XYZ file of C-alpha atoms in Angstrom:
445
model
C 8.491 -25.126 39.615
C 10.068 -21.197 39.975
C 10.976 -19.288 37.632
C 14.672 -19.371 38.071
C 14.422 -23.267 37.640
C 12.669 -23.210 33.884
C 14.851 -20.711 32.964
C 18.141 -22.818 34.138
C 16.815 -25.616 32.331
C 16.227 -23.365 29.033
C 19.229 -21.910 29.202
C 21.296 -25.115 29.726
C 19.402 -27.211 27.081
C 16.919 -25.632 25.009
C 17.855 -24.011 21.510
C 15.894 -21.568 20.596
C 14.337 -21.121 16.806
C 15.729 -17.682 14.492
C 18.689 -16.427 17.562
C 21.808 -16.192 19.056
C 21.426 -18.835 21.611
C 24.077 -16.490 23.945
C 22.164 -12.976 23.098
C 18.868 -13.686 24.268
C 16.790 -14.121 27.984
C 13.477 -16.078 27.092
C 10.528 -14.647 29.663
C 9.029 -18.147 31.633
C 5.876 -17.627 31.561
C 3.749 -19.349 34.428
C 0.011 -19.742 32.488
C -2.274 -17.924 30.140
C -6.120 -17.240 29.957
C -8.320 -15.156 27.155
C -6.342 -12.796 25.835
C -4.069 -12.573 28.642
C -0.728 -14.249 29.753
C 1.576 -14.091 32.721
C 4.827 -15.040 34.851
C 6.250 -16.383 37.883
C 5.755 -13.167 39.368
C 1.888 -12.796 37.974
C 2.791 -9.734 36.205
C 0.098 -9.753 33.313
C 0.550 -9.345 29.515
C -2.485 -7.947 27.129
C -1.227 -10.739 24.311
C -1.666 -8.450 21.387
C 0.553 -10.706 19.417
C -1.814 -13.617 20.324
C 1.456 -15.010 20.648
C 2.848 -15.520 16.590
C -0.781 -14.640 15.326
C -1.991 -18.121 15.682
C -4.027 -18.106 19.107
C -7.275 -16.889 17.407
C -9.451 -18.425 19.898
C -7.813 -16.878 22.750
C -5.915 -18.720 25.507
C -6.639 -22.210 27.353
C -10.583 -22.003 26.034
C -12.254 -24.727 28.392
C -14.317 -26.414 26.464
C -11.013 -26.884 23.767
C -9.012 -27.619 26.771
C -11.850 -30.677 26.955
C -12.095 -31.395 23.456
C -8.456 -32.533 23.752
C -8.573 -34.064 26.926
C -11.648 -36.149 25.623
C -9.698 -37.180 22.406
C -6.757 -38.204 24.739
C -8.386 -41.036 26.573
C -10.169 -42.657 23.693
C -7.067 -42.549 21.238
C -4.353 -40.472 21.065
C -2.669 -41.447 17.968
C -3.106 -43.818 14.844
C -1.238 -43.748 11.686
C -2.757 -41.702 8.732
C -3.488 -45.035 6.702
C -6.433 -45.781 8.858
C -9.218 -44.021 9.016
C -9.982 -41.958 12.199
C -13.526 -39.890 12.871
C -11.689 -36.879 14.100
C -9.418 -36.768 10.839
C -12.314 -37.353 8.814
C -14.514 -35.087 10.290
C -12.029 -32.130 10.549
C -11.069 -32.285 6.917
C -15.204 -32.308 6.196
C -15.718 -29.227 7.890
C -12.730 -27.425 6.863
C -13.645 -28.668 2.854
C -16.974 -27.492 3.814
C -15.874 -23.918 4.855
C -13.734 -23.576 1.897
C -14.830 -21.845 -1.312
C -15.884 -23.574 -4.411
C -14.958 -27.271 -5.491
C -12.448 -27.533 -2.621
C -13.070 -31.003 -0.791
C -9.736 -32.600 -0.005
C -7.371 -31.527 2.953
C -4.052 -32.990 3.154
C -2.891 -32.649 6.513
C 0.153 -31.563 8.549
C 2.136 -30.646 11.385
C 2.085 -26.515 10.579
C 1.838 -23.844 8.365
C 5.897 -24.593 6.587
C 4.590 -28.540 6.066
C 1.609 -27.291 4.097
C 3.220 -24.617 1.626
C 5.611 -27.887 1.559
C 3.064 -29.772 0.273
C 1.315 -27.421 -1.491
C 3.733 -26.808 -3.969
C 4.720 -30.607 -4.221
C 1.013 -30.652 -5.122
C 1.127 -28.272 -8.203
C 4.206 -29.570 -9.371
C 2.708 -33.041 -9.548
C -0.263 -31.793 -11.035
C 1.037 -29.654 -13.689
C 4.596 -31.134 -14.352
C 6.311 -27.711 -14.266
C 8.375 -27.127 -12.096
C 9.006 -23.179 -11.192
C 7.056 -21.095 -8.493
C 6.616 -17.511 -8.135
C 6.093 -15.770 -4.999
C 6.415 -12.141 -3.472
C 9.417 -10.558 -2.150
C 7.669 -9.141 0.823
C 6.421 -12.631 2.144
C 6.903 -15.843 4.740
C 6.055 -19.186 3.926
C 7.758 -21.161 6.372
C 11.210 -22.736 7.325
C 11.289 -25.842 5.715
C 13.642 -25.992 1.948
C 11.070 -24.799 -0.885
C 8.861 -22.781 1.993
C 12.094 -20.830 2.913
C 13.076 -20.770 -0.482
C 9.843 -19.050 -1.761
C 10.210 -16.807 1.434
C 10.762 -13.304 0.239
C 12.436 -11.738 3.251
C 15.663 -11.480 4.859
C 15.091 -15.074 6.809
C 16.007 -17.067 3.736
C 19.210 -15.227 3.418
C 21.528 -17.378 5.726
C 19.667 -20.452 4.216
C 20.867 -20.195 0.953
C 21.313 -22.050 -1.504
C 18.394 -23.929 -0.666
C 15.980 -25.681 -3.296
C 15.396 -24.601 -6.693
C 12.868 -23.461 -9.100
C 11.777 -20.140 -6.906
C 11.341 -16.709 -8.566
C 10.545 -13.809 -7.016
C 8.462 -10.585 -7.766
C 7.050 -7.565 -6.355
C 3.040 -7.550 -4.779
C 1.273 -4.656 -4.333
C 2.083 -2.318 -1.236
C 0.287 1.431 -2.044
C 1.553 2.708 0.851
C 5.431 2.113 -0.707
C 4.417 0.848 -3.899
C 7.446 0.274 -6.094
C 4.782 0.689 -9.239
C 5.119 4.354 -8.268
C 1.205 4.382 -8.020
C -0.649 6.881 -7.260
C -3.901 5.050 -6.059
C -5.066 1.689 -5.246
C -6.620 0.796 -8.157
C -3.297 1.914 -10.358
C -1.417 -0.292 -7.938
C -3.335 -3.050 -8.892
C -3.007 -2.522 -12.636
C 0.586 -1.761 -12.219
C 1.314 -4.854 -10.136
C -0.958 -7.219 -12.315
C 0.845 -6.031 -15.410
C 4.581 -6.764 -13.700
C 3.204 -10.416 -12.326
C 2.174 -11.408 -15.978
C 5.386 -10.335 -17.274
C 7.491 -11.955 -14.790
C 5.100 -14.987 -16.264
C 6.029 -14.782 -19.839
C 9.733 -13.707 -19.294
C 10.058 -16.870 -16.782
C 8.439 -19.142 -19.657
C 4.693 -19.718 -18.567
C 5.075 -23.429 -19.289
C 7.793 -23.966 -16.729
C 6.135 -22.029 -13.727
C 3.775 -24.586 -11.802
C 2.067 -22.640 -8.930
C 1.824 -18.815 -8.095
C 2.156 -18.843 -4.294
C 1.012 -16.151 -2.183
C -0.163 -15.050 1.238
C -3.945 -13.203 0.756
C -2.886 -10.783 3.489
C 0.814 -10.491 3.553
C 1.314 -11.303 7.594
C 4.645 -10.302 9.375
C 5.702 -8.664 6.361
C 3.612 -5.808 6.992
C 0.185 -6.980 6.937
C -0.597 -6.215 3.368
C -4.457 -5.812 2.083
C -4.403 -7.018 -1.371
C -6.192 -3.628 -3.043
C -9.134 -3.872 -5.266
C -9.236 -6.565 -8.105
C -5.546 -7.701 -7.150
C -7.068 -11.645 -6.170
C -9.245 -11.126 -9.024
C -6.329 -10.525 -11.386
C -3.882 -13.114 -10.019
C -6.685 -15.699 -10.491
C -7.820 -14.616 -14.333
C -3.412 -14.865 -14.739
C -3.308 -18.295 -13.467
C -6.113 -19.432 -15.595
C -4.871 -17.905 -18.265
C -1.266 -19.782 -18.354
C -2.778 -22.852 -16.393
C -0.815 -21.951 -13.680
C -2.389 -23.353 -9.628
C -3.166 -20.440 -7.776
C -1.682 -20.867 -4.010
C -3.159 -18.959 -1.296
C -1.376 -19.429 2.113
C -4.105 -18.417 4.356
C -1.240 -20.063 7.908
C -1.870 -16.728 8.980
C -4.823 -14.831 7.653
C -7.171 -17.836 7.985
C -9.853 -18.607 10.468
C -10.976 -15.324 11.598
C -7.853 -13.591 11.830
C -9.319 -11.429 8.965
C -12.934 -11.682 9.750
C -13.366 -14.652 7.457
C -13.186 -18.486 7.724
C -10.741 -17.988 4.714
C -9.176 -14.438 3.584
C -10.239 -15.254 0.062
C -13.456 -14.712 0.910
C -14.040 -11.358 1.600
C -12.463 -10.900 -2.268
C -14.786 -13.889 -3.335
C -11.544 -15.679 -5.100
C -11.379 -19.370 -5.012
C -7.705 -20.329 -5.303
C -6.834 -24.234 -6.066
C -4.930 -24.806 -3.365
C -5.211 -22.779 0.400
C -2.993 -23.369 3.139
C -3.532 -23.204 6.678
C -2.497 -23.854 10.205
C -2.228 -21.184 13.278
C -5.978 -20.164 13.399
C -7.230 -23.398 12.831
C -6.606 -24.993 16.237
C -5.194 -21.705 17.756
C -1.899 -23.640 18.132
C -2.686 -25.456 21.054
C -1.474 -28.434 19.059
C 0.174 -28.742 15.972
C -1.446 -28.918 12.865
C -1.758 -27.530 9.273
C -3.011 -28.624 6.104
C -3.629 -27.938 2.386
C -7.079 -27.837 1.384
C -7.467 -29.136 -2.308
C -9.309 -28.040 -5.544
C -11.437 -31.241 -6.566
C -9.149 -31.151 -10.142
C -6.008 -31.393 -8.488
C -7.306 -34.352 -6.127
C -8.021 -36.228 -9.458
C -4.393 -36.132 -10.716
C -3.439 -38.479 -7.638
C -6.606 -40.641 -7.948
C -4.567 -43.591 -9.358
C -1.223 -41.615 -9.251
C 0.434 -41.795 -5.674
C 1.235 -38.499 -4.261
C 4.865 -38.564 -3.376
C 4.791 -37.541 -0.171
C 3.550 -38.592 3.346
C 3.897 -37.342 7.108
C 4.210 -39.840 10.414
C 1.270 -37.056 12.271
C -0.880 -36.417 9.369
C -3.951 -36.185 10.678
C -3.228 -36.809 14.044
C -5.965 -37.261 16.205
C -5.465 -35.457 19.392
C -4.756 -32.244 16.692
C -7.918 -32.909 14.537
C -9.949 -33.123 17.919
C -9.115 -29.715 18.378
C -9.847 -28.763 15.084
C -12.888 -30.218 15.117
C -14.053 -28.966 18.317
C -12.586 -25.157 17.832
C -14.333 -24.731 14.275
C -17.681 -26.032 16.361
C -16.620 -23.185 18.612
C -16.039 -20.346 16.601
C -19.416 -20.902 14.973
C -21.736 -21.410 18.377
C -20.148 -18.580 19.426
C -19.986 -16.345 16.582
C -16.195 -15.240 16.694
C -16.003 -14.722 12.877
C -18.948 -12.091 13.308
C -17.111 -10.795 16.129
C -13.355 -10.449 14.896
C -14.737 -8.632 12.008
C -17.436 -6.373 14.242
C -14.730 -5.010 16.290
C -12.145 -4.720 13.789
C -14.271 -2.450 12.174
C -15.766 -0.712 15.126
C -13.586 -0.528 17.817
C -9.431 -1.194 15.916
C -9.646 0.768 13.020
C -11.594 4.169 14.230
C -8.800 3.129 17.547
C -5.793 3.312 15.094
C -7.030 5.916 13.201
C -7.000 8.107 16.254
C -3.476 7.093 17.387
C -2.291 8.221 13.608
C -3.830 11.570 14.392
C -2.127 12.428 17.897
C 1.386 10.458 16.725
C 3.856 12.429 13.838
C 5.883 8.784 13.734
C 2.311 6.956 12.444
C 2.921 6.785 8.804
C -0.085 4.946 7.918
C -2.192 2.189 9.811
C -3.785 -0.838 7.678
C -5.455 -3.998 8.309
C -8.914 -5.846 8.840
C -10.477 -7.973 11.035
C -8.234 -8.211 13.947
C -4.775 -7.938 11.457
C -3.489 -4.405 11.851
C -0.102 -3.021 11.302
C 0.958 0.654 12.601
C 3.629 1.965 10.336
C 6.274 3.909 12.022
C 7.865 6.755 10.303
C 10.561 9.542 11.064
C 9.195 11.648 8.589
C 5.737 11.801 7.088
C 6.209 13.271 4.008
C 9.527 11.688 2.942
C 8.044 7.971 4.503
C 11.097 7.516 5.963
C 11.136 4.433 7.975
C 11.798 4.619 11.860
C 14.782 1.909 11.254
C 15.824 0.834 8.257
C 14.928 -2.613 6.459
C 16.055 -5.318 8.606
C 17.535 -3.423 11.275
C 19.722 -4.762 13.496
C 21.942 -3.799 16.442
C 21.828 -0.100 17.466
C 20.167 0.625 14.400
C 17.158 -1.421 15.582
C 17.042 0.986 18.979
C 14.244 3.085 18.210
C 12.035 -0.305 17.286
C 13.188 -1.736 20.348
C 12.028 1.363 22.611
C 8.762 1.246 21.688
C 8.135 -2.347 21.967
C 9.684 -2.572 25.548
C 8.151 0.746 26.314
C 4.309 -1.388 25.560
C 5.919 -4.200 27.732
C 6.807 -2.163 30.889
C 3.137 -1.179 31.028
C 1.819 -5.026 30.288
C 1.218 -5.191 26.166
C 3.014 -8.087 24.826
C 3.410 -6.433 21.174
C 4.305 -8.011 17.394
C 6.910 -5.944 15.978
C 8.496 -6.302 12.758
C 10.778 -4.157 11.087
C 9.112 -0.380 11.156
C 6.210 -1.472 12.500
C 3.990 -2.644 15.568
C 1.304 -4.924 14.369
C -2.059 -5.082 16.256
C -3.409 -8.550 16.366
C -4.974 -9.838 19.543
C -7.237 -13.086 19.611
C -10.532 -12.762 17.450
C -11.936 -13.514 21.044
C -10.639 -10.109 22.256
C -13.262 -7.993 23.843
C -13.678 -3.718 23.861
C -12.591 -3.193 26.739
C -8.910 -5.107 26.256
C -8.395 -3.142 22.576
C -9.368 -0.181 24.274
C -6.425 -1.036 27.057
C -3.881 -2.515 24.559
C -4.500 0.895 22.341
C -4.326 3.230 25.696
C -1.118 1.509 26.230
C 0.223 1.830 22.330
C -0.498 5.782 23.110
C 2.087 6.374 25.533
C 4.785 4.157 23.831
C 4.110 5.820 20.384
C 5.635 8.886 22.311
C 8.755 7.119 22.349
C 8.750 6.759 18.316
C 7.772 10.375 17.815
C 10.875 11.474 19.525
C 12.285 10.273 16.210
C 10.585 12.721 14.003
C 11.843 16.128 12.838
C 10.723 19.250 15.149
C-alpha cells in the first residue's frame, strides 16, 4: 500500500469525526513504535500528543501486541451475559486499583459510553434527575456526555438531552472568582458550586460530574481542598460524586486514578484512553459498592452489544500487568517532576508568549499569551479561521521539525506516553523552543 492509495481511499469514503470533510488533508501514517510515529515517507513524529492522550503505554508495546493476539485465537468475542475470564479479571483489577468501596465496573466501548452510563447510574440510584458539570470541560459525544460538555463542541449539537446545568471550576490562572491565590480559588469556587446546588433545588440534581484534571480544556489541577470540598458538597445534599478520570486515569497523572494523589474517593469514576492505551476500544464506569446495591434486584436500564469484550479486556488485563512489572506509574510521575516541569519552567523563562505552564505527571499545558501582564490570550476563545493563525504557526512550526503537538485553543499541551524516556522530553522540549519563537512574535516590543 502507498501513501497516495490510503489517502484516495480516505478521501473518497471515509468521514472524518469534528470537520469539514472538504477543508482538511488527513497525514497516512505508515506505523508507530514507543513514543514515536511515522509515514510513507519515514519521516518521524516525537508523538507528544500520544495521539488524543490515550496511548499511555506508548506505541505497538510487544508483549500487548501478544496479549491481544493470544486472546484472538482462543475467543474473540462472547456476549456480556456470559461470563468470560478476561472480563472478569479486568474489572477485578481495575476494582482493585480503585479507591475505597469501589468493586463493580460496568463496561464499555470508550470514554463518551461511560459518562453515558455513569450518569444513567446516579439517576437510577438517586431518582433525581439534574447534573451539574463545568463549563470548561469534555465528556464525550454521545447526547447527555455532549450535553454536560462545557465547551464550544456541544454548540452545533443543541438541543440535545435535558437536565444539564452548568457552572464555573476553579482555573487560578484566569479565575473568574477574581482570586488572588489558590487556596481563595478554592473557597471562592466551593462557595459558587454549593450555590448553584441550592438555587438548582438540591433534591432534583442527581450527580455532580467532573473531570479531576480538566484535559483538553486546559489541563486544569484542581487546587488545594477543591476534591475535598466537592466531595463534603455531595455528601452533604446526597448528591453521587462523578469523576471522569477518560483522560487523567492510568498514569497520565502519575496515578492509577487522579483522585488519588488528592486521596478523594468519588462514587462513580470513569475511564477509558489510558486503560488499554487505545489499542482497542474500551471504557468503563467503576462503581461505589452502594450504588451497585440499588440494581441488585432492580435491572439497570441499560446494556451494550461489546461490553466487556474480550479481545479489549485482554488488553486491559495484560497492560495493567504491564504498567506495574514495569513501574510506569513511578515513572510518569518521576519524570514529570524531574525532567517536564523544571523543562517547562525554563521555556517560560526564555519565551514572553509563555503565560503560565501547569500540569503533573506527564499532563502539561503551555499557556500562550500576547501579553503577560494583561493575560491576553494568543487567539481568542475558540478561534477560528485567520484568527486561529498564530495557534496554527506554532503547531506546524513543532511539526516541520518532527513533534506531533496537542493544541487547543491558546495553548500547546505536553503529554507524551507515561513510557516516554529523558532523552525524547528533552528533544520534544528542544523542539517546543524554536517554535515558541514563532508565538513570541505576537507579544508587544
Amino acid at each position: 500500500m502507498t501513501a497516495e492509495l490510503v489517502r484516495a481511499d480516505d478521501r473518497a469514503h471515509v468521514f472524518h469525526s469534528w470537520s469539514a470533510q472538504g477543508l482538511i488533508n488527513p497525514m497516512p501514517v505508515a506505523g508507530a513504535g514507543g513514543s514515536y510515529f511515522w509515514d510513507y515517507d519515514n519521516t518521524r513524529y516525537l508523538d507528544f500528543s500520544s495521539q488524543l492522550v490515550n496511548v499511555n503505554i506508548g506505541h505497538q508495546h510487544p508483549r500487548l501486541v501478544a496479549a491481544i493476539q493470544e486472546q484472538a485465537a482462543k475467543l474473540c468475542t462472547i456476549q456480556p451475559a456470559f461470563a468470560n475470564d478476561k472480563r472478569g479479571e479486568a474489572a477485578r483489577l481495575i476494582s482493585e486499583l480503585a479507591p475505597g468501596p469501589l468493586n463493580k465496573v460496568f463496561f464499555t466501548n470508550g470514554g463518551a459510553e461511560a459518562n453515558e452510563n455513569a450518569v444513567r447510574l446516579a439517576r437510577g440510584h438517586t431518582g433525581r434527575h439534574k447534573v451539574l458539570s463545568m463549563y470548561r470541560s469534555y465528556h464525550g459525544s454521545t447526547s447527555t456526555a455532549i450535553t454536560a460538555t462545557g465547551d464550544p463542541r456541544r454548540w452545533p449539537n443543541e438541543p440535545t438531552a435535558i437536565g444539564v446545568v452548568h457552572f464555573w471550576g476553579p482555573y487560578p490562572y484566569r479565575s473568574p472568582f477574581y482570586a488572588a491565590t489558590p487556596e481563595q480559588e478554592t473557597e471562592r469556587a466551593l462557595a459558587h458550586l454549593r450555590d448553584t446546588i441550592v438555587f438548582e433545588g438540591a433534591s432534583t440534581i442527581a450527580a455532580v460530574l467532573i473531570e479531576t484534571v480538566v484535559g483538553t480544556n486546559g489541563i486544569l489541577v484542581p487546587p488545594p481542598g477543591y476534591l475535598a470540598g466537592v466531595r463534603a458538597i455531595c455528601d452533604e445534599f446526597g448528591i453521587v460524586f462523578i469523576a471522569d478520570e477518560v483522560m487523567a486515569g492510568f498514569g497520565r497523572c502519575g496515578e492509577w486514578f487522579a483522585v488519588d494523589r488528592w486521596g478523594v474517593t468519588p462514587d462513580l469514576i470513569t475511564f477509558a484512553k489510558g486503560v488499554n492505551s487505545g489499542y482497542l476500544p474500551l471504557g468503563g464506569v467503576v462503581i461505589s459498592d452502594e450504588i451497585a446495591e440499588t440494581f441488585r434486584e432492580r435491572p439497570f436500564p441499560g446494556g451494550l452489544t461489546y461490553s466487556g469484550h474480550p479481545l479489549a479486556c485482554a488488553s486491559a488485563v495484560a497492560s495493567i500487568e504491564i504498567f506495574k512489572e514495569e513501574g510506569i506509574i513511578e515513572h510518569a510521575r518521576a519524570i514529570g517532576d524531574d525532567v517536564i516541569a523544571p523543562g517547562l519552567a525554563a521555556l517560560a523563562a526564555r519565551h514572553p508568549s509563555v503565560g503560565e505552564v501547569r500540569g503533573l505527571g506527564v499532563f502539561w499545558a503551555i499557556e500562550l499569551v500576547r501579553d503577560r501582564q494583561t493575560r491576553e490570550p494568543l487567539v481568542p476563545f475558540n478561534a477560528a479561521g485567520a484568527a486561529a493563525g498564530p495557534m496554527n504557526e506554532v503547531a506546524a512550526a513543532c511539526k516541520e521539525r518532527g513533534l506531533w503537538p496537542f493544541t487547543h485553543f491558546n495553548r500547546v499541551h505536553v503529554a507524551p506516553p507515561c513510557t516516554v524516556s529523558v532523552q525524547e522530553v528533552e528533544e520534544g522540549l528542544s523542539i517546543l523552543d524554536e517554535a515558541l519563537a514563532v508565538a513570541d512574535r505576537y507579544c508587544p516590543g
